[in-house]
XYZ file of C-alpha atoms in Angstrom:
730
model
C 21.642 21.753 55.114
C 23.757 18.612 55.566
C 24.154 16.173 52.686
C 27.040 13.910 53.675
C 24.796 11.404 55.426
C 22.153 11.381 52.753
C 21.527 8.548 50.295
C 23.226 8.370 46.915
C 21.072 8.714 43.798
C 22.213 8.863 40.216
C 20.715 10.760 37.326
C 20.595 10.716 33.557
C 20.118 13.747 31.380
C 18.995 14.293 27.851
C 22.027 15.610 25.981
C 19.843 17.604 23.588
C 17.913 19.303 26.369
C 20.962 20.006 28.513
C 23.298 22.975 28.386
C 26.027 21.457 26.251
C 26.328 18.805 23.597
C 29.174 17.356 25.688
C 28.885 17.853 29.450
C 31.673 18.586 31.893
C 31.879 18.094 35.628
C 31.216 21.816 36.191
C 27.744 21.439 34.674
C 26.776 18.920 37.366
C 28.282 21.185 40.014
C 26.249 24.155 38.775
C 23.009 22.187 38.954
C 23.750 21.028 42.485
C 24.869 24.544 43.425
C 21.438 25.865 42.454
C 19.607 23.034 44.189
C 21.539 23.272 47.466
C 20.704 26.905 48.278
C 23.682 28.238 46.349
C 26.197 26.562 48.638
C 29.428 25.722 46.817
C 30.708 23.577 49.688
C 27.527 21.487 49.867
C 27.481 21.038 46.107
C 31.089 19.853 46.168
C 30.406 17.436 49.033
C 27.222 16.152 47.388
C 28.695 15.305 43.960
C 30.075 11.741 43.912
C 30.610 10.932 40.215
C 30.158 12.751 36.955
C 29.412 10.322 34.121
C 30.323 11.900 30.827
C 32.907 9.824 28.998
C 30.454 7.294 27.521
C 27.010 8.487 28.659
C 25.633 11.531 30.501
C 24.698 11.689 34.165
C 26.079 11.964 37.659
C 25.782 10.495 41.149
C 25.153 12.683 44.184
C 24.259 12.461 47.878
C 20.860 14.076 48.336
C 18.052 14.049 50.873
C 14.564 12.795 49.855
C 13.148 16.360 49.511
C 16.096 17.325 47.319
C 15.575 14.220 45.203
C 11.914 15.128 44.776
C 12.804 18.651 43.658
C 15.555 17.474 41.349
C 13.464 14.752 39.687
C 10.942 17.368 38.554
C 13.528 19.338 36.590
C 12.942 19.317 32.859
C 16.430 18.071 32.002
C 16.310 15.084 34.357
C 15.508 11.812 32.618
C 15.662 9.470 35.618
C 16.494 9.284 39.309
C 17.631 5.902 40.612
C 18.564 4.911 44.198
C 22.043 3.520 44.795
C 21.186 -0.186 45.214
C 23.807 -2.723 46.300
C 24.601 -5.815 44.230
C 26.515 -8.970 45.174
C 29.424 -10.922 43.724
C 28.083 -14.106 42.245
C 34.068 -18.250 41.545
C 42.308 -25.251 34.791
C 41.102 -28.006 33.722
C 37.926 -26.385 32.434
C 39.455 -25.393 29.097
C 40.863 -28.877 28.619
C 37.421 -30.290 29.462
C 36.024 -28.268 26.552
C 38.838 -29.520 24.251
C 40.004 -25.959 23.835
C 43.680 -25.044 23.734
C 44.178 -21.436 24.849
C 46.365 -19.400 22.533
C 44.862 -20.887 19.357
C 45.157 -17.552 17.551
C 48.200 -15.352 17.022
C 49.272 -13.383 20.109
C 49.075 -10.165 18.110
C 45.389 -10.722 17.339
C 44.536 -11.811 20.853
C 46.611 -8.954 22.265
C 44.373 -6.429 20.514
C 41.460 -7.487 22.730
C 40.850 -5.891 26.129
C 38.522 -7.563 28.639
C 37.191 -5.259 31.323
C 36.279 -6.806 34.683
C 33.784 -5.156 37.023
C 34.711 -7.004 40.190
C 36.645 -6.833 43.476
C 39.959 -5.834 41.907
C 43.086 -7.831 41.102
C 46.349 -9.011 42.670
C 48.782 -7.700 40.032
C 51.814 -9.626 41.319
C 50.175 -12.985 40.629
C 52.097 -15.144 38.161
C 48.910 -15.338 36.102
C 49.332 -11.676 35.158
C 52.965 -11.592 34.084
C 53.580 -9.817 30.773
C 56.596 -11.725 29.540
C 56.810 -11.500 25.760
C 53.748 -9.240 25.442
C 53.821 -6.142 23.264
C 52.691 -2.695 24.490
C 48.932 -2.076 24.777
C 46.997 -1.475 21.552
C 47.001 2.087 20.267
C 43.256 2.432 20.840
C 43.678 2.089 24.619
C 42.892 5.162 26.751
C 42.772 3.592 30.203
C 44.753 4.411 33.337
C 46.134 2.637 36.385
C 45.416 4.065 39.814
C 47.501 3.199 42.886
C 48.964 -0.015 41.458
C 51.663 -0.710 38.892
C 50.347 -2.079 35.620
C 52.219 -3.862 32.841
C 51.526 -5.046 29.313
C 49.068 -7.632 30.681
C 47.098 -5.523 33.158
C 46.781 -2.303 31.184
C 44.084 -0.553 33.197
C 43.088 -0.498 36.864
C 40.597 1.863 38.479
C 38.606 1.739 41.704
C 35.284 3.271 42.774
C 33.907 3.821 46.261
C 31.043 6.308 46.281
C 30.427 5.933 50.000
C 34.010 6.563 51.005
C 33.990 3.611 53.386
C 37.043 1.352 53.471
C 36.988 -1.701 55.770
C 40.260 -2.446 57.538
C 40.632 -5.539 55.343
C 40.524 -3.471 52.160
C 42.983 -1.546 49.997
C 42.281 1.980 48.805
C 43.261 0.905 45.320
C 42.284 -1.639 42.641
C 44.152 -4.277 44.656
C 41.981 -7.317 45.477
C 41.403 -8.033 49.176
C 38.961 -10.927 48.803
C 40.278 -12.938 45.834
C 37.134 -12.911 43.699
C 38.328 -10.479 41.021
C 41.736 -12.123 40.805
C 40.049 -15.486 40.278
C 37.636 -14.306 37.559
C 40.199 -12.299 35.578
C 42.738 -15.141 35.581
C 40.024 -17.620 34.546
C 39.329 -15.575 31.440
C 42.731 -14.182 30.524
C 45.417 -15.454 32.891
C 48.826 -16.410 31.482
C 50.008 -20.031 31.653
C 51.433 -21.000 35.057
C 52.954 -24.458 35.440
C 52.656 -26.348 38.698
C 49.619 -24.432 39.928
C 47.466 -26.088 42.591
C 45.393 -25.453 45.677
C 47.568 -26.885 48.449
C 48.545 -29.755 46.141
C 45.019 -30.366 44.862
C 44.224 -29.967 41.124
C 47.905 -29.622 40.263
C 48.691 -28.713 36.681
C 48.988 -25.746 34.342
C 46.644 -22.879 35.124
C 45.630 -20.705 32.196
C 42.889 -18.438 31.007
C 40.971 -18.980 27.789
C 42.658 -16.033 26.052
C 46.043 -15.772 27.817
C 47.345 -13.060 25.480
C 44.345 -10.755 25.837
C 44.712 -7.607 27.927
C 43.038 -7.081 31.291
C 41.437 -3.873 32.535
C 40.206 -3.844 36.127
C 37.320 -1.759 37.486
C 37.015 -2.389 41.206
C 33.383 -1.808 42.199
C 32.964 -4.499 44.873
C 34.360 -4.229 48.390
C 34.754 -6.638 51.274
C 31.637 -6.529 53.501
C 30.155 -3.624 51.484
C 29.080 -5.226 48.194
C 28.888 -3.394 44.876
C 26.960 -0.119 44.568
C 25.060 1.013 41.501
C 26.737 4.421 41.502
C 30.164 2.783 41.354
C 29.035 0.331 38.685
C 27.784 3.094 36.390
C 30.986 5.075 36.898
C 32.964 1.970 35.942
C 30.857 1.434 32.810
C 31.382 5.071 31.840
C 35.151 4.706 32.115
C 35.433 1.206 30.648
C 33.541 2.086 27.478
C 35.597 5.239 26.953
C 38.844 3.458 27.823
C 38.322 1.098 24.894
C 37.435 -2.330 26.335
C 36.135 -4.910 23.858
C 34.335 -7.255 26.260
C 32.957 -6.595 29.738
C 32.846 -9.404 32.298
C 30.584 -8.963 35.323
C 30.362 -11.731 37.906
C 27.838 -9.897 40.045
C 24.145 -9.134 40.165
C 20.997 -8.636 42.194
C 19.077 -11.358 44.014
C 15.851 -9.709 42.878
C 15.800 -8.614 39.213
C 14.821 -4.982 38.743
C 13.130 -3.360 35.750
C 15.808 -2.361 33.309
C 15.482 1.382 34.016
C 16.373 0.667 37.680
C 19.155 -1.807 36.884
C 22.644 -0.282 36.689
C 24.069 -3.376 34.969
C 21.332 -3.351 32.315
C 21.721 0.405 31.732
C 25.497 0.228 31.566
C 25.406 -2.822 29.303
C 22.975 -1.029 26.975
C 25.429 1.852 26.544
C 28.239 -0.663 26.063
C 26.219 -2.420 23.380
C 25.756 0.899 21.574
C 29.550 1.212 21.431
C 30.070 -2.359 20.193
C 30.964 -3.925 23.564
C 29.362 -7.209 24.671
C 28.608 -7.548 28.391
C 28.892 -11.060 29.820
C 27.215 -11.550 33.211
C 26.620 -14.306 35.744
C 23.085 -15.685 36.126
C 23.279 -15.812 39.934
C 23.610 -18.420 42.666
C 19.996 -18.738 43.815
C 19.229 -22.121 42.238
C 17.731 -24.561 41.889
C 14.532 -22.626 42.596
C 12.758 -21.511 39.406
C 12.612 -17.944 38.096
C 15.698 -16.856 40.077
C 18.047 -15.879 37.227
C 19.340 -12.308 37.219
C 20.928 -10.101 34.551
C 17.982 -10.655 32.232
C 18.433 -7.915 29.636
C 18.488 -9.396 26.111
C 21.521 -7.279 25.172
C 23.564 -9.111 27.845
C 25.002 -12.642 27.712
C 23.690 -14.423 30.827
C 25.760 -17.396 31.964
C 24.745 -20.391 34.093
C 27.240 -22.684 35.851
C 27.836 -26.360 35.137
C 30.253 -29.122 36.079
C 33.291 -30.570 34.366
C 34.678 -34.091 34.486
C 36.702 -33.511 37.648
C 35.523 -33.339 41.230
C 37.247 -33.264 44.575
C 36.374 -35.854 47.211
C 37.390 -36.117 50.864
C 36.221 -39.410 52.333
C 35.331 -40.301 55.911
C 36.506 -43.646 57.297
C 34.862 -44.988 60.438
C 36.192 -47.741 62.677
C 39.889 -47.731 61.838
C 40.939 -44.156 62.450
C 42.588 -42.521 65.423
C 40.210 -39.637 66.171
C 37.049 -39.820 68.277
C 34.061 -38.333 66.414
C 31.251 -36.632 68.348
C 27.854 -35.240 67.315
C 27.577 -31.492 67.796
C 24.136 -31.874 69.358
C 25.663 -33.766 72.289
C 28.256 -31.102 73.119
C 26.271 -27.865 73.335
C 27.734 -24.928 75.202
C 24.786 -24.519 77.568
C 26.682 -22.156 79.848
C 27.065 -19.844 76.889
C 23.305 -19.718 76.379
C 23.187 -22.224 73.535
C 20.892 -25.193 73.033
C 20.543 -28.128 70.674
C 19.598 -26.085 67.591
C 22.659 -23.816 67.661
C 24.972 -26.657 68.627
C 23.985 -29.115 65.908
C 24.489 -26.334 63.346
C 27.970 -25.701 64.829
C 27.324 -21.976 65.090
C 29.971 -19.695 66.635
C 30.223 -20.167 70.403
C 27.667 -22.984 70.446
C 29.992 -25.907 71.310
C 31.605 -26.995 74.574
C 35.357 -26.794 74.052
C 35.987 -29.129 76.991
C 34.193 -31.917 75.132
C 35.304 -31.445 71.533
C 38.947 -30.336 71.781
C 40.995 -32.703 69.619
C 37.896 -34.438 68.201
C 36.047 -34.618 64.888
C 32.596 -33.040 65.172
C 29.532 -34.041 63.123
C 27.517 -30.914 62.271
C 23.954 -31.013 60.894
C 24.248 -27.594 59.317
C 21.838 -26.030 56.861
C 24.541 -23.453 56.098
C 27.451 -25.869 55.941
C 28.883 -24.028 58.934
C 31.869 -25.164 60.941
C 32.865 -21.993 62.765
C 31.831 -23.311 66.154
C 34.178 -26.275 65.735
C 37.155 -23.995 65.070
C 36.332 -21.721 67.990
C 36.037 -24.672 70.391
C 39.368 -26.192 69.267
C 37.864 -29.156 67.456
C 40.251 -31.082 65.254
C 37.962 -31.602 62.271
C 34.371 -31.391 61.025
C 31.954 -33.557 59.091
C 29.190 -31.336 57.733
C 25.911 -33.077 56.952
C 23.830 -30.982 54.553
C 20.043 -31.274 55.029
C 19.737 -29.540 51.640
C 20.733 -32.330 49.247
C 21.318 -30.205 46.150
C 24.257 -28.350 47.711
C 26.321 -31.523 47.874
C 27.829 -31.025 44.396
C 30.118 -28.217 45.622
C 33.626 -28.792 46.966
C 33.803 -26.238 49.771
C 37.041 -25.221 51.415
C 37.355 -25.286 55.213
C 39.959 -23.851 57.605
C 40.367 -27.239 59.320
C 40.230 -30.903 58.180
C 36.623 -31.289 57.061
C 34.282 -32.828 54.548
C 30.620 -32.640 53.675
C 28.203 -35.565 53.324
C 24.626 -36.127 52.276
C 21.946 -36.236 54.961
C 21.598 -40.023 54.711
C 25.330 -40.511 55.185
C 25.252 -38.061 58.074
C 22.494 -40.108 59.706
C 24.601 -43.261 59.315
C 27.600 -41.543 60.922
C 25.410 -40.358 63.813
C 24.091 -43.873 64.296
C 27.661 -45.170 64.430
C 28.601 -42.560 67.040
C 25.544 -43.363 69.159
C 25.886 -47.148 69.050
C 29.660 -47.587 69.316
C 31.353 -47.555 72.716
C 34.591 -46.028 71.399
C 33.830 -44.534 67.979
C 36.849 -43.608 65.911
C 37.171 -42.045 62.483
C 39.416 -40.393 59.941
C 38.881 -37.663 57.350
C 41.093 -38.622 54.429
C 43.142 -36.205 52.355
C 41.243 -34.774 49.388
C 41.368 -36.713 46.122
C 40.580 -35.934 42.509
C 37.922 -38.155 40.911
C 36.616 -38.252 37.367
C 32.971 -37.237 37.085
C 31.550 -39.245 34.200
C 28.166 -37.468 34.484
C 29.579 -34.101 33.426
C 28.453 -31.692 32.278
C 25.357 -30.980 34.334
C 24.116 -27.677 35.707
C 25.250 -26.925 39.258
C 22.625 -27.026 41.981
C 23.207 -23.398 42.967
C 23.020 -21.981 39.440
C 20.000 -19.693 39.097
C 17.222 -20.914 36.832
C 14.675 -19.453 34.461
C 12.029 -18.699 33.408
C 12.715 -15.039 32.839
C 10.786 -13.056 35.446
C 10.804 -9.847 33.417
C 10.282 -11.074 29.845
C 8.913 -14.634 29.617
C 9.509 -14.872 25.860
C 13.273 -14.313 26.250
C 14.894 -17.534 27.417
C 17.370 -16.968 30.266
C 20.035 -17.972 31.108
C 21.515 -17.866 27.606
C 24.282 -20.423 28.001
C 26.088 -22.540 30.568
C 29.838 -22.848 31.159
C 32.122 -24.492 33.734
C 31.517 -23.027 37.184
C 32.053 -25.921 39.604
C 35.387 -26.360 41.389
C 37.397 -23.950 39.227
C 41.098 -23.502 39.971
C 42.401 -19.992 39.299
C 44.615 -17.299 40.784
C 43.881 -15.869 44.234
C 44.802 -12.924 46.375
C 47.330 -14.011 49.039
C 45.723 -11.742 51.648
C 42.305 -13.364 51.210
C 41.209 -16.398 53.188
C 40.922 -19.362 50.802
C 37.847 -20.604 52.686
C 36.259 -17.254 53.441
C 36.687 -17.885 57.166
C 38.269 -15.273 59.439
C 39.937 -18.195 61.251
C 41.735 -19.302 58.095
C 45.204 -17.734 57.990
C 46.551 -19.806 55.096
C 48.066 -17.926 52.153
C 47.551 -19.403 48.698
C 48.346 -18.288 45.157
C 45.532 -20.352 43.622
C 42.146 -21.382 44.940
C 39.291 -23.697 43.989
C 35.853 -22.096 44.237
C 32.450 -22.419 42.587
C 29.691 -20.140 41.349
C 28.230 -18.517 38.277
C 30.969 -15.967 38.995
C 33.333 -18.640 37.745
C 31.315 -19.597 34.649
C 30.894 -15.992 33.515
C 34.623 -15.372 32.770
C 34.704 -18.584 30.707
C 32.026 -17.070 28.471
C 33.814 -13.706 28.511
C 36.984 -15.382 27.274
C 35.106 -17.140 24.480
C 33.508 -13.844 23.470
C 36.978 -12.257 23.395
C 38.214 -15.140 21.231
C 35.429 -14.468 18.720
C 36.068 -10.723 18.822
C 39.765 -11.252 18.099
C 38.995 -13.166 14.902
C 35.942 -11.102 13.930
C 36.642 -7.572 15.219
C 33.765 -6.055 13.261
C 31.066 -8.363 14.599
C 28.406 -6.724 16.759
C 27.762 -7.799 20.367
C 24.569 -9.534 19.210
C 26.447 -11.449 16.492
C 29.062 -12.655 18.983
C 26.354 -13.675 21.412
C 24.461 -15.491 18.647
C 27.582 -17.407 17.628
C 28.114 -18.545 21.223
C 24.507 -19.671 21.618
C 23.825 -21.370 18.273
C 27.046 -23.416 18.363
C 26.553 -24.603 21.959
C 26.790 -28.299 22.744
C 23.508 -30.027 23.509
C 22.979 -30.716 27.207
C 21.423 -33.988 28.388
C 17.929 -33.156 29.755
C 17.945 -36.362 31.802
C 20.637 -34.818 34.026
C 18.907 -31.436 34.254
C 15.280 -31.462 35.326
C 14.813 -27.799 34.466
C 16.040 -28.306 30.898
C 16.623 -25.001 29.070
C 15.646 -23.011 32.165
C 18.885 -24.383 33.649
C 21.284 -24.254 30.686
C 19.714 -22.027 28.020
C 20.989 -22.829 24.539
C 23.417 -25.431 25.903
C 27.033 -25.798 26.986
C 29.480 -23.292 25.554
C 31.664 -24.741 22.776
C 34.793 -22.641 22.150
C 35.838 -24.794 19.207
C 32.833 -23.877 17.064
C 32.076 -20.257 17.950
C 34.249 -18.575 15.343
C 32.491 -20.272 12.431
C 28.756 -20.354 13.234
C 27.572 -20.108 9.620
C 24.634 -17.827 10.376
C 24.059 -15.269 13.118
C 20.982 -13.587 14.582
C 22.035 -9.944 14.618
C 20.337 -7.124 16.521
C 20.920 -3.397 16.807
C 20.131 -0.647 19.290
C 16.929 0.050 17.341
C 15.854 -3.592 17.713
C 16.296 -3.474 21.491
C 14.424 -0.168 21.691
C 11.544 -1.736 19.772
C 11.665 -4.697 22.185
C 11.406 -2.363 25.179
C 8.488 -0.541 23.628
C 6.725 -3.859 23.024
C 7.294 -4.671 26.701
C 5.314 -1.608 27.749
C 8.007 1.005 28.106
C 6.923 4.455 26.982
C 8.975 7.328 25.650
C 9.688 8.578 29.172
C 10.820 5.282 30.694
C 12.729 4.367 27.551
C 14.949 7.440 27.928
C 15.944 6.206 31.377
C 17.775 3.338 29.691
C 18.999 4.924 26.462
C 19.800 8.356 27.912
C 18.703 9.920 24.635
C 16.002 12.544 24.256
C 14.963 11.332 20.806
C 14.189 7.768 21.925
C 10.523 7.113 21.309
C 7.906 4.361 21.455
C 5.490 6.208 19.196
C 3.508 3.838 17.008
C 4.551 0.648 18.836
C 1.738 -1.435 20.325
C 2.739 -3.349 23.490
C 2.749 -7.117 23.086
C 4.862 -10.248 23.135
C 8.589 -10.098 22.358
C 8.384 -12.637 19.558
C 9.864 -10.360 16.897
C 13.127 -9.551 18.693
C 15.851 -11.188 16.609
C 16.962 -13.502 19.426
C 18.750 -16.862 18.947
C 16.177 -18.737 21.086
C 12.393 -19.077 21.041
C 10.165 -18.933 24.134
C 6.394 -19.483 24.264
C 4.793 -18.658 27.623
C 1.177 -19.853 27.537
C -1.362 -18.606 30.056
C -3.066 -21.451 31.908
C -6.122 -22.661 30.004
C -5.135 -20.991 26.733
C -4.113 -22.665 23.503
C -0.631 -22.414 22.058
C -0.473 -19.728 19.387
C 2.746 -17.838 18.666
C 4.436 -16.490 15.561
C 8.116 -15.515 15.525
C 9.969 -13.528 12.882
C 13.717 -14.007 12.597
C 16.455 -12.757 10.281
C 19.770 -14.554 9.903
C 22.953 -13.155 8.379
C 25.382 -15.314 6.433
C 28.886 -15.011 7.946
C 30.442 -18.054 6.296
C 30.464 -19.289 2.728
C 29.173 -17.824 -0.471
C 26.650 -19.873 -2.430
C 25.396 -21.824 0.574
C 21.961 -23.317 1.172
C 20.533 -24.084 4.603
C 17.628 -26.435 5.274
C 15.652 -26.498 8.478
C 14.781 -29.409 10.759
C 12.390 -29.120 13.677
C 12.065 -31.267 16.776
C 9.181 -30.819 19.202
C 6.760 -32.929 21.233
C 3.815 -34.319 19.308
C 1.297 -32.137 21.156
C 2.802 -28.941 19.749
C 2.946 -28.129 16.047
C 5.832 -26.055 14.684
C 5.905 -24.679 11.138
C 8.900 -22.862 9.644
C 8.588 -20.889 6.411
C 10.515 -20.992 4.179
C 12.173 -24.309 4.853
C 15.227 -23.449 2.755
C 17.477 -20.386 2.846
C 19.959 -19.758 0.029
C 22.817 -17.252 0.243
C 25.052 -16.021 -2.561
C 27.261 -13.587 -0.620
C 28.718 -13.142 2.839
C 26.652 -10.623 4.803
C 23.441 -11.480 2.977
C 20.309 -11.622 5.170
C 17.304 -13.913 4.978
C 14.090 -13.792 7.010
C 11.918 -16.703 8.132
C 8.886 -17.181 10.362
C 8.148 -19.808 12.976
C 4.536 -20.556 13.871
C 3.900 -22.557 17.034
C 0.417 -23.912 17.751
C -1.192 -26.452 19.995
C -4.154 -27.287 22.237
C -5.105 -25.634 25.498
C -2.613 -26.234 28.294
C -2.875 -26.163 32.081
C 0.037 -26.603 34.532
C 2.316 -27.775 31.747
C 6.024 -28.161 32.585
C 8.574 -27.030 30.045
C 8.393 -28.756 26.655
C 11.663 -28.592 24.774
C 12.257 -28.479 21.058
C 14.803 -27.215 18.529
C 14.974 -25.346 15.247
C 18.149 -26.241 13.368
C 19.505 -24.842 10.095
C 22.149 -26.963 8.289
C 24.133 -26.462 5.095
C 26.233 -29.624 5.294
C 29.026 -27.842 7.159
C 27.413 -25.620 9.759
C 24.773 -26.489 12.346
C 22.850 -23.433 13.578
C 20.778 -24.667 16.502
C 18.164 -22.735 18.484
C 16.100 -24.124 21.369
C 12.336 -23.634 21.390
C 10.487 -23.972 24.705
C 6.785 -24.003 25.510
C 5.529 -23.709 29.085
C 2.543 -22.424 31.046
C 2.209 -19.504 33.418
C -0.671 -18.371 35.633
C -3.311 -16.157 34.079
C -2.508 -13.107 36.209
C 1.244 -13.387 35.842
C 1.547 -11.871 32.380
C 1.726 -8.121 31.943
C 3.302 -5.844 29.409
C 4.165 -3.297 32.108
C 7.806 -3.154 33.179
C 6.939 -1.556 36.497
C 6.144 -4.681 38.566
C 8.961 -7.107 37.794
C 8.345 -9.421 40.740
C 4.742 -9.897 39.634
C 5.490 -10.905 36.069
C 5.545 -14.652 36.681
C 4.554 -16.608 39.770
C 6.089 -20.011 40.131
C 5.634 -20.570 43.849
C 9.089 -21.405 45.217
C 11.163 -18.623 46.709
C 14.804 -18.268 45.847
C 17.596 -19.279 48.183
C 19.771 -16.231 48.728
C 23.111 -17.965 48.661
C 26.362 -16.582 47.330
C 29.626 -18.499 47.167
C 32.083 -17.165 49.763
C 30.805 -13.600 49.720
């Protein structure tokens, strides 16, 4: 029996029903030994990972019949295929009026942020450890195949398939730049004179420059990020002693939580007091595309800051002849108008475009054909208007224009006997409209749980300058041989580490706060976003724009425990069997819980999903904990459209001690609704010092889109538009 070419599955076991209270790798080997006809060699080859430091399970290569046999064993809680996920990219901190290093280095240095990503370039100036003390005593991590220091204190890598592209390193070293960028965004040291080829020059820094970095390389060039590797990284990171986990990756199609490695790993992290911050995805602006939807995770959208990069095109007084790609097709190479106008590889006639600027009408923003045919530059006209807010990097002089501007340039080329043009050097402009949510940022509503508003928050994710791997192409093009220390890229991958840094900042000042309390502080202190700039309102930005200045003193927090999330899952239709697949515990039970809406989860936002033709009728129960002053009194104010009635009881909450809890109810009612777009409101508690703000949204869904079953996630809500599967650079 051969197993090496079989698929990878991973398994969770009930500790109480297994052989030992604490499992060892030999236990997994013994099980596989019995399954694989008593063959020690096959069992050894089959076992990929043994998870046992933070939760119990293992990953193995098995054939479908073996999986079927194994899944029927009494001790097996769940069997999950090894899905692949995708990576979702410093003026941003200045834009938020936040000065990194606001707390003492000793306090910040006690915090370890773990990054599940593509690795790190340890020699980058952003990761120097000058003046830093040794790692905190709690730290149990290790460094594999790279040299760490007092800044990077842990570095591991995971590759369950054993495949290493020629571009990759068999180590935590970053071959594609993504992990270097995200980790330096959150916790990079100050580096003066940083820029991307002279653009965005200034001081690069992370939000918590004295925090420690631990790297868990789970994503590989051309291969993506496998679930087996992700769970192994969670197992190690939790046991190593990280305080915050930052994950700029996810699935294009949200899975039920018991099939979602990020949700499962984040649940176990939450149990150990670790908050998981994750990117919402880059499939916007289509609705219901957000990923990483578990309520125990912080889900981060991407928005702009008041700086953008512009490269202008000048026609009529330049020195280069522009041509339209559609007029210079490489017909001898088997290409026609469609390939040529999109400037696809091999589609252009090099005899006609060598030394010229080429106008490409490219749905993908492609330019590869221009490089291959020795063109001098490219003007990329996007037929998809919402992608124009991104400053893309190209391996040749290039710029991107809106479709209307592209049409005007084409008209100039067609009607001018000797057309000439120039692509000017990139400039930095002030964007007075900021912040607004980026076009690519994935939107809500939540496809799995309509009552839980996702994303939770938005943070800077457009045109972010941060450290880069010098072996990685700055544009993502194989034709780009430039080497840079810093790069400017965009994505929810870039917004996520901003939120991770803010969470670390809160954790440093409030080390005993739970993950839910930290998340609540981030959400309830968020700055209000302007709905006139964001058509999708809270489905685009959640509670608002992250505000690092206010997060450490929120006044009140909405706390939640493992038991609260278990109750939430039971209400969503999970039973005792499926619940164990997430918790990994044999005593987890949904006995006595009637499936229904998630209105009693102690969440910092309020969502009312109304079936078409039904009236609005929802009652929420919330409990807030005083984390600020003694002898404080909060009064509530409500804002909502006139068609919806909102009642809060009681209207006043008085606290005499820190840590005291108070419960209130929110009743939302209104007439029957059909095809109603999102209606936005707020519930705000004020004591004269603190403002504790929670959004409340009401919207309609189709009658057959609501279900309490977690087994058909893609059928939960139907909003029509399909997502655009688009990931920045990767």
